[in-house]
Short mmCIF file of C-alpha atoms and ligand atoms in Angstrom, two decimals:
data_model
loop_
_atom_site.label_atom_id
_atom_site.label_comp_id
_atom_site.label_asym_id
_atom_site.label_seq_id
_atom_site.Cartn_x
_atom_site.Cartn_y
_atom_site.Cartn_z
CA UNK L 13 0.00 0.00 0.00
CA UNK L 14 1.04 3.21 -0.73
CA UNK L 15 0.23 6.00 1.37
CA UNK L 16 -0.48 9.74 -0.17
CA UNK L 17 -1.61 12.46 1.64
CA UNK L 18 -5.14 12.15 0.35
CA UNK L 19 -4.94 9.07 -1.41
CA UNK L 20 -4.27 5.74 -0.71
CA UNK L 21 -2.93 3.34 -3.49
CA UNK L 22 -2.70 -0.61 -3.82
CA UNK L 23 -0.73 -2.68 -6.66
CA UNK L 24 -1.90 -6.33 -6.35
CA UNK L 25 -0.40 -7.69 -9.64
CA UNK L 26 -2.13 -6.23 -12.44
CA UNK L 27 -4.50 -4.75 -10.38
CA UNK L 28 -4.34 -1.56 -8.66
CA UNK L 29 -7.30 0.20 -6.67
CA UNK L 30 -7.26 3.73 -5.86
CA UNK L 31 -8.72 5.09 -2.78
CA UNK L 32 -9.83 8.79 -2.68
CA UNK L 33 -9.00 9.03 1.31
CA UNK L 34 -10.73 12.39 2.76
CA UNK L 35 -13.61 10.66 4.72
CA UNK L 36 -14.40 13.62 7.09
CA UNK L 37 -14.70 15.89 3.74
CA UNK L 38 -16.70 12.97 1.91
CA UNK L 39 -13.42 12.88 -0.54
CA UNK L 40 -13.77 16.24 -1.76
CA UNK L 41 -10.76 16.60 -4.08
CA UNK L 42 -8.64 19.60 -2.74
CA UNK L 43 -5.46 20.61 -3.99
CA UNK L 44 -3.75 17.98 -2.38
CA UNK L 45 -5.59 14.98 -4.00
CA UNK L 46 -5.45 16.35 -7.09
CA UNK L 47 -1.18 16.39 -6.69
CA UNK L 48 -1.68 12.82 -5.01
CA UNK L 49 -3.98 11.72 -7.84
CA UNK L 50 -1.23 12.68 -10.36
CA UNK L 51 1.68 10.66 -8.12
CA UNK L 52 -1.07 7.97 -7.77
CA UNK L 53 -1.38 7.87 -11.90
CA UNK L 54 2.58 8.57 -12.29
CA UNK L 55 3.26 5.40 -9.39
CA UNK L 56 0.70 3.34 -11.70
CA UNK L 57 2.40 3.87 -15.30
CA UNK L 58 5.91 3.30 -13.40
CA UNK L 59 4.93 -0.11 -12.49
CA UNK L 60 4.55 -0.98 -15.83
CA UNK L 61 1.90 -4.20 -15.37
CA UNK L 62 -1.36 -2.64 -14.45
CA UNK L 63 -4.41 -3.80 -16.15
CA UNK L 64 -6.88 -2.27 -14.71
CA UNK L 65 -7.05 0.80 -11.96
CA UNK L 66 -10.28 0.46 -9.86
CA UNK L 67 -11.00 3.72 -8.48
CA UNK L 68 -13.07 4.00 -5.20
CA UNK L 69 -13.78 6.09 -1.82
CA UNK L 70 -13.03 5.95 1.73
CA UNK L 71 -15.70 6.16 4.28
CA UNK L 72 -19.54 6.45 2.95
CA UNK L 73 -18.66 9.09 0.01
CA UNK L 74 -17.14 7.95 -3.61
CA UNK L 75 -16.60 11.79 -4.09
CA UNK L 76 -18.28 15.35 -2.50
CA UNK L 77 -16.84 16.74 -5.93
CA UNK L 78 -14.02 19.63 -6.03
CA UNK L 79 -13.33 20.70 -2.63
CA UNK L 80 -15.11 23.86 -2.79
CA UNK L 81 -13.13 26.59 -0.29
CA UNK L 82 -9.74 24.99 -1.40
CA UNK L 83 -10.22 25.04 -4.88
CA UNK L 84 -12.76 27.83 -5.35
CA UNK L 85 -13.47 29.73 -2.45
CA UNK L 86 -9.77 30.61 -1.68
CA UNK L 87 -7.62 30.94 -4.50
CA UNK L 88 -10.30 32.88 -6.77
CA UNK L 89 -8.90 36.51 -5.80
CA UNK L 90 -5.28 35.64 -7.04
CA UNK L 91 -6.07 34.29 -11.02
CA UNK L 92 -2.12 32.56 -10.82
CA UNK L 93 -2.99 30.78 -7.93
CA UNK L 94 -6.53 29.62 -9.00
CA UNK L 95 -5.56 28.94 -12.37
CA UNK L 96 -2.47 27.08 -10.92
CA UNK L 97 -4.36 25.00 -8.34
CA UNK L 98 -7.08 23.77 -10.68
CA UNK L 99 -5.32 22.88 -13.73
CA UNK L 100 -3.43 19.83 -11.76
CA UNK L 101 -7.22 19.11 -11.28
CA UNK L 102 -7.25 19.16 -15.16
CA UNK L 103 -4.26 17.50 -15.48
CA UNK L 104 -4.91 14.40 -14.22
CA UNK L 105 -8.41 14.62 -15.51
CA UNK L 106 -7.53 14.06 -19.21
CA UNK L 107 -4.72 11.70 -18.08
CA UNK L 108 -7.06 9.34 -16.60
CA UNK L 109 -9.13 9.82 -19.43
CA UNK L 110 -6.59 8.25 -21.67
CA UNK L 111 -5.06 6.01 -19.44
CA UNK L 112 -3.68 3.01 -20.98
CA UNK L 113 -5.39 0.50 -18.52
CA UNK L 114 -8.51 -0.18 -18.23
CA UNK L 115 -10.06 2.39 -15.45
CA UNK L 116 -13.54 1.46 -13.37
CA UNK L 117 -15.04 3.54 -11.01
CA UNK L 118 -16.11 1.78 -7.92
CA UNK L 119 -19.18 4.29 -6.78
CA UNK L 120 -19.76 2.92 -2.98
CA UNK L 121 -21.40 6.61 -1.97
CA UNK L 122 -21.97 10.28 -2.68
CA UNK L 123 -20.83 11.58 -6.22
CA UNK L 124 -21.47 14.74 -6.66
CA UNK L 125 -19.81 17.10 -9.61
CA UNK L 126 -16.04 15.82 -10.29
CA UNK L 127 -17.30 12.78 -8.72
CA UNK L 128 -19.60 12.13 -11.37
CA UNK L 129 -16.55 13.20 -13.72
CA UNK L 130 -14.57 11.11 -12.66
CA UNK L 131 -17.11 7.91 -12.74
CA UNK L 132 -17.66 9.01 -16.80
CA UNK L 133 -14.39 9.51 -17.77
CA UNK L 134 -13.61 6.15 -16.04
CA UNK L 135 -14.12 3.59 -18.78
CA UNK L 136 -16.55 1.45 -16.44
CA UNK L 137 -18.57 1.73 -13.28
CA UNK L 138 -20.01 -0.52 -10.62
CA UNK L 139 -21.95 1.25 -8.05
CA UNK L 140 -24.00 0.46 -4.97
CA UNK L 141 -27.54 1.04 -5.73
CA UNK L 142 -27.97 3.45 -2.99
CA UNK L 143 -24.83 6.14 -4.41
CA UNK L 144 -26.06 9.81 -4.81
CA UNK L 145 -25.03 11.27 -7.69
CA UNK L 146 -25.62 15.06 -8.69
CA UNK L 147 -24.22 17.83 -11.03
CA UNK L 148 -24.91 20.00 -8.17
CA UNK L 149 -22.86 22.96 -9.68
CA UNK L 150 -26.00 24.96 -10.54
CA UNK L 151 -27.08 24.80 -6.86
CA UNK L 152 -24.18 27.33 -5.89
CA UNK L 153 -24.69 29.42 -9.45
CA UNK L 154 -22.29 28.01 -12.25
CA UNK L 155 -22.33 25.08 -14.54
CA UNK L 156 -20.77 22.03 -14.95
CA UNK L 157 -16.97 23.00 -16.00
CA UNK L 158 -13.28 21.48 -16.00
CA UNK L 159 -15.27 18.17 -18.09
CA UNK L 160 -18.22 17.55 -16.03
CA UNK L 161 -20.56 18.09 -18.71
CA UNK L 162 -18.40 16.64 -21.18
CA UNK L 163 -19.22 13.22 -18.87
CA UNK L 164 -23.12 14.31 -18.39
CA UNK L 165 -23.03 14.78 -22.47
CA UNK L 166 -21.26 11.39 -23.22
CA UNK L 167 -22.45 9.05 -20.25
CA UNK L 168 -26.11 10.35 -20.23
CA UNK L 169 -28.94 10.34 -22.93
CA UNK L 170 -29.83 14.39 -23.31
CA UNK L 171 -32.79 15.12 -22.03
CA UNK L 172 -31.71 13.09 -18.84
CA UNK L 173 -27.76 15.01 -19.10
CA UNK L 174 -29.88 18.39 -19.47
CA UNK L 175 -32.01 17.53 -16.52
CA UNK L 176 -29.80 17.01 -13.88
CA UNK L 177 -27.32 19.92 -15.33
CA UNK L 178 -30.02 22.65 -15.32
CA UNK L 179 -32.11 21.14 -11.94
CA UNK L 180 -29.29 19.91 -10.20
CA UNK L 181 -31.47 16.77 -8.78
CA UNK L 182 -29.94 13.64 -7.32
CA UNK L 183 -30.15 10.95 -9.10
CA UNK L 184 -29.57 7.27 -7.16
CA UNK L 185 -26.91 4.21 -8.34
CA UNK L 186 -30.77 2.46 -9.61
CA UNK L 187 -31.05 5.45 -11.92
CA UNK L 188 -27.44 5.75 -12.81
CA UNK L 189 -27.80 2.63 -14.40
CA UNK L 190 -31.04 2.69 -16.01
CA UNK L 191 -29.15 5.50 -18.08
CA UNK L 192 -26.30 4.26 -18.60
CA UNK L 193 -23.82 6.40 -16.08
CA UNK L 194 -22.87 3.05 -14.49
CA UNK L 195 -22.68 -0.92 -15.90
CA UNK L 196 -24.33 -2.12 -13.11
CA UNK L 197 -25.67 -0.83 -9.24
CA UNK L 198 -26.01 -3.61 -7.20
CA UNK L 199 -26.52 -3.61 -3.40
CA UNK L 200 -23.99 -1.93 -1.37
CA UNK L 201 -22.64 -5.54 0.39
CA UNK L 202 -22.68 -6.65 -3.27
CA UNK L 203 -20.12 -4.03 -4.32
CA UNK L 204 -17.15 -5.25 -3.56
CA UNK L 205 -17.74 -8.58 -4.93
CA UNK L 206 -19.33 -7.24 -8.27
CA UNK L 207 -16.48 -5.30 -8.63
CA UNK L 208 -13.86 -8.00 -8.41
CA UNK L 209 -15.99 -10.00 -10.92
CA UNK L 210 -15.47 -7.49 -13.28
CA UNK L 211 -11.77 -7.18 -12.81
CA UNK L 212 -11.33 -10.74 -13.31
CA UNK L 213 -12.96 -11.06 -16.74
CA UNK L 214 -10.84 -8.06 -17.63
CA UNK L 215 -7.37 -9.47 -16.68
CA UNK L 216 -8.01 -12.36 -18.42
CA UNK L 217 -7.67 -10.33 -22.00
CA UNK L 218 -4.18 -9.41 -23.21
CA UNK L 219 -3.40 -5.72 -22.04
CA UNK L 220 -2.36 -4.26 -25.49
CA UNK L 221 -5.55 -5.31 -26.78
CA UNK L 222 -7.34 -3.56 -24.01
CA UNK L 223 -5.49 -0.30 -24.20
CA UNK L 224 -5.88 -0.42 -28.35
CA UNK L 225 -9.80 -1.75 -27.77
CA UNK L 226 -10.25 1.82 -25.54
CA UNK L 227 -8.54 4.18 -28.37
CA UNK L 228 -10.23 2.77 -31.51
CA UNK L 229 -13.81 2.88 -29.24
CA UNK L 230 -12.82 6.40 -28.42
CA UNK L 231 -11.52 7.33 -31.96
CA UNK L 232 -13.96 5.75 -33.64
CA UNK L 233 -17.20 7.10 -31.94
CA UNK L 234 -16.26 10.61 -33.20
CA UNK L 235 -15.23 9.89 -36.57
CA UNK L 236 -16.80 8.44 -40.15
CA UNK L 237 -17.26 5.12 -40.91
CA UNK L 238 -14.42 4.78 -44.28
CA UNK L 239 -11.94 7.19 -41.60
CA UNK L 240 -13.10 4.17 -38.83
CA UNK L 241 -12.13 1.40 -41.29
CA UNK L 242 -8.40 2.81 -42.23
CA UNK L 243 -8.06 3.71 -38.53
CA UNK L 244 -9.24 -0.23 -37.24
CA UNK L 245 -6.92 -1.70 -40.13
CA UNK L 246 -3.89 0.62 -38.85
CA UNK L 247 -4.44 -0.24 -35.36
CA UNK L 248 -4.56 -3.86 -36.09
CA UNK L 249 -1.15 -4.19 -37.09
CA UNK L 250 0.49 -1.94 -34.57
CA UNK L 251 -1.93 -4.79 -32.52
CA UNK L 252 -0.42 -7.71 -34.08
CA UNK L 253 2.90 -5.79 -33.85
CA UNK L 254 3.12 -5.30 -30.47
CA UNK L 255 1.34 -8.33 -28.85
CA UNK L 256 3.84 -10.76 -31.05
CA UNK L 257 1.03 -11.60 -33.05
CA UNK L 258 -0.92 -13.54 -30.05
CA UNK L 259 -4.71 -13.67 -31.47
CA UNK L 260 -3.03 -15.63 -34.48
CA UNK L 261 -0.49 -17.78 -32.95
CA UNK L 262 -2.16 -18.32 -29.59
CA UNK L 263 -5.96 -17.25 -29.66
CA UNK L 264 -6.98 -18.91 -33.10
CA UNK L 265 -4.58 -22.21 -32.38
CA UNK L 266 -6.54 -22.99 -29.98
CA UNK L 267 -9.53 -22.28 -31.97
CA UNK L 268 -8.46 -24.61 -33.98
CA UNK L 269 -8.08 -27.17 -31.54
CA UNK L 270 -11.62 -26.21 -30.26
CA UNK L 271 -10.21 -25.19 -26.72
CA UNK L 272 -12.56 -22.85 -26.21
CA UNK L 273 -16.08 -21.08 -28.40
CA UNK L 274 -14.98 -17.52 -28.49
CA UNK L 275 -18.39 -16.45 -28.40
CA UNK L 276 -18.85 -17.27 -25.09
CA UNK L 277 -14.88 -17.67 -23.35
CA UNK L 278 -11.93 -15.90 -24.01
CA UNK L 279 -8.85 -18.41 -24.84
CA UNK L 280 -5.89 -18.78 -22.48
CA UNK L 281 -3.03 -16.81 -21.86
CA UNK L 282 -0.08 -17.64 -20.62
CA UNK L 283 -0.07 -14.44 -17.96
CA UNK L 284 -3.95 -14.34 -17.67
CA UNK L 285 -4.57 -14.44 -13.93
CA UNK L 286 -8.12 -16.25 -13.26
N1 LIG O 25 -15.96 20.78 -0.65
C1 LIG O 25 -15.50 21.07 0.58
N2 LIG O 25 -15.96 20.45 1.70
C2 LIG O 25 -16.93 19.53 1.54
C3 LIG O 25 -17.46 19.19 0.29
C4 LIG O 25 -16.92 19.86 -0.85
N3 LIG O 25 -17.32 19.56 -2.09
N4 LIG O 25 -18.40 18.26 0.47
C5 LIG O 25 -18.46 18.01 1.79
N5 LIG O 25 -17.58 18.77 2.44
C6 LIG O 25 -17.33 18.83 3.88
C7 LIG O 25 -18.46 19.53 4.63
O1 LIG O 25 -18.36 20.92 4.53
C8 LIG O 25 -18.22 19.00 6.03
O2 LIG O 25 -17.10 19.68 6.56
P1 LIG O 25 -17.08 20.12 8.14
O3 LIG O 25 -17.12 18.80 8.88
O4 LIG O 25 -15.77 20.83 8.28
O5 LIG O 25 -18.28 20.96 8.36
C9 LIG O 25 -17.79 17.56 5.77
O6 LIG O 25 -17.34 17.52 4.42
C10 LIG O 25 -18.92 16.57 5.93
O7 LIG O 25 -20.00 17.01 5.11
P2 LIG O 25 -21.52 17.08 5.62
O8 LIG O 25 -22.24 18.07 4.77
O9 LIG O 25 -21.56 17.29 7.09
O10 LIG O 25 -21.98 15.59 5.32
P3 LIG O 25 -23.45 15.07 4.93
O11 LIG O 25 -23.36 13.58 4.91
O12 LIG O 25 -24.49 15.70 5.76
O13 LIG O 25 -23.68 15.61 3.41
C11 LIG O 25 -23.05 16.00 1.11
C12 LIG O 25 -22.86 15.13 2.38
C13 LIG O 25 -24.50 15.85 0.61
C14 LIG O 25 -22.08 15.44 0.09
C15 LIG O 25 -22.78 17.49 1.45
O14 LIG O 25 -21.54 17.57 2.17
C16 LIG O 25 -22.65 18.36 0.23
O15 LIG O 25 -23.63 18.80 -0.33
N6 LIG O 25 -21.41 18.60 -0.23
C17 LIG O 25 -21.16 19.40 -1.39
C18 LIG O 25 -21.38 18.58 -2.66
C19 LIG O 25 -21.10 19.43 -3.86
O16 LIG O 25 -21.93 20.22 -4.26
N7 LIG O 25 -19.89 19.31 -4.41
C20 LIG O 25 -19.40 20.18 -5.43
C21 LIG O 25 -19.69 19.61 -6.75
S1 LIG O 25 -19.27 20.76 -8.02
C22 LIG O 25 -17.72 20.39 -8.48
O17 LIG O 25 -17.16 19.37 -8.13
C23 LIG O 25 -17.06 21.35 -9.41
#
């Protein structure tokens, strides 16, 4: 375990998990997490075998959001020092974003404005059914900023993104999922174990193929279908490239051999961890 400041980190293997560790301030991400969140990120890519980075909260609270007199309240008469303090915010932000493992927010309370960032620029989340989320930023007069409505716009459908925006409403893990902000919400004593599940199918699949799998989705969602085809043909080579050609020589020998139906199991690798 590593111990940050605000942050608490553990590499298991290819797994690490990420705790956001302010419990008294529900994890409201001050200054200091956002530095810690960067070293947490920076301590991740240095390892080298991560797979997939669960991200999760201390206490009853996935996130309280931006930590509103440290981040807001304090710096905004000096513009260096606000603009300083909130673009490590933004920093690790788009980082995470385009992290190279897979990322899954673990939602086990309150979420409220960078907290539901951070669950839709994660690429997956698990919640318990009883997490709060809100885009509460119009209750204290602005909008959501520094990507929060990027992740209403691309994790919500638009009349339900607009809602919650303009009203500022809570909306529960049930709901969350109905929409499509989470996977799944499943009781809270359910959340660990859900969550585990999921990182278990994904460290099965080979890593390469789960980093490329997130940039072509991401690439591809924004771009033309002819663009998507050059783009998918590219990416399978630097695939085959840099994975020593595994889905050929490993994947479809056992194929072959009818080791496994690939519609329904993924085929064994010599690193997968069960
Ligand atoms: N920034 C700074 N401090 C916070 C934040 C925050 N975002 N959220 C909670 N805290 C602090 C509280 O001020 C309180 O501090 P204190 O003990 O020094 O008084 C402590 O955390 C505990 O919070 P309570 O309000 O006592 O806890 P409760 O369980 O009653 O309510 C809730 C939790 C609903 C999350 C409430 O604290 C709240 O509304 N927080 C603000 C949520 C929010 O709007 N976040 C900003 C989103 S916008 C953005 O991220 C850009």
């Amino acid at each position: 375990m590593i111990t940050l400041e605000t942050v608490n980190l553990e590499i298991d293997g290819p797994k690490a998990t990420i705790f956001l560790n302010r419990p008294d301030k529900k994890n409201a991400m001050n200054p200091q997490m956002h530095l810690d969140m960067n070293q947490a990120l920076d301590e991740i890519e240095a390892d080298g075998n991560v797979k997939v980075v669960v991200i999760t909260g201390n206490g009853d609270s996935f996130s309280a959001g931006m930590d509103l007199e440290e981040c807001f309240l304090k710096p905004y008469d000096d513009p260096q020092l606000f603009y300083r303090t909130n673009l490590v915010a933004l920093t690790w932000f788009k980082r995470l974003k385009a992290f190279p493992a897979v990322t899954v927010a673990k939602i086990n309370g309150f979420a409220f404005g960078g907290g539901v960032l951070v669950t839709g620029i994660c690429d997956l989340a698990v919640a318990s059914e009883s997490a709060l989320f809100g885009l509460s930023e119009i209750n204290f007069g602005i909008f959501p900023a520094g990507g929060a409505s990027w992740a209403a716009a691309h994790n919500l459908p638009r009349k339900q993104a607009l809602y919650y925006i303009l009203t500022g409403d809570t909306l529960t893990g049930r709901q969350a999922e109905q929409y499509g902000l989470v996977n799944k919400a499943v009781p809270a004593e359910q959340l660990d174990e859900e969550t585990d599940r999921l990182v278990r199918k994904l460290l099965k699949k080979n890593p390469v193929t789960l980093h490329l799998a997130k940039q072509v989705y991401e690439h591809n969602r924004a771009t033309d279908l002819p663009t998507a085809i050059d783009y998918d043909q590219a990416k399978l080579w630097e695939l085959s490239r840099l994975t020593g050609s595994e889905w050929i020589n490993v994947a479809l020998k056992q194929f072959e051999k009818r080791a496994y139906q690939p519609g329904l199991s993924t085929y064994t690798r010599s690193d997968s961890t069960s």
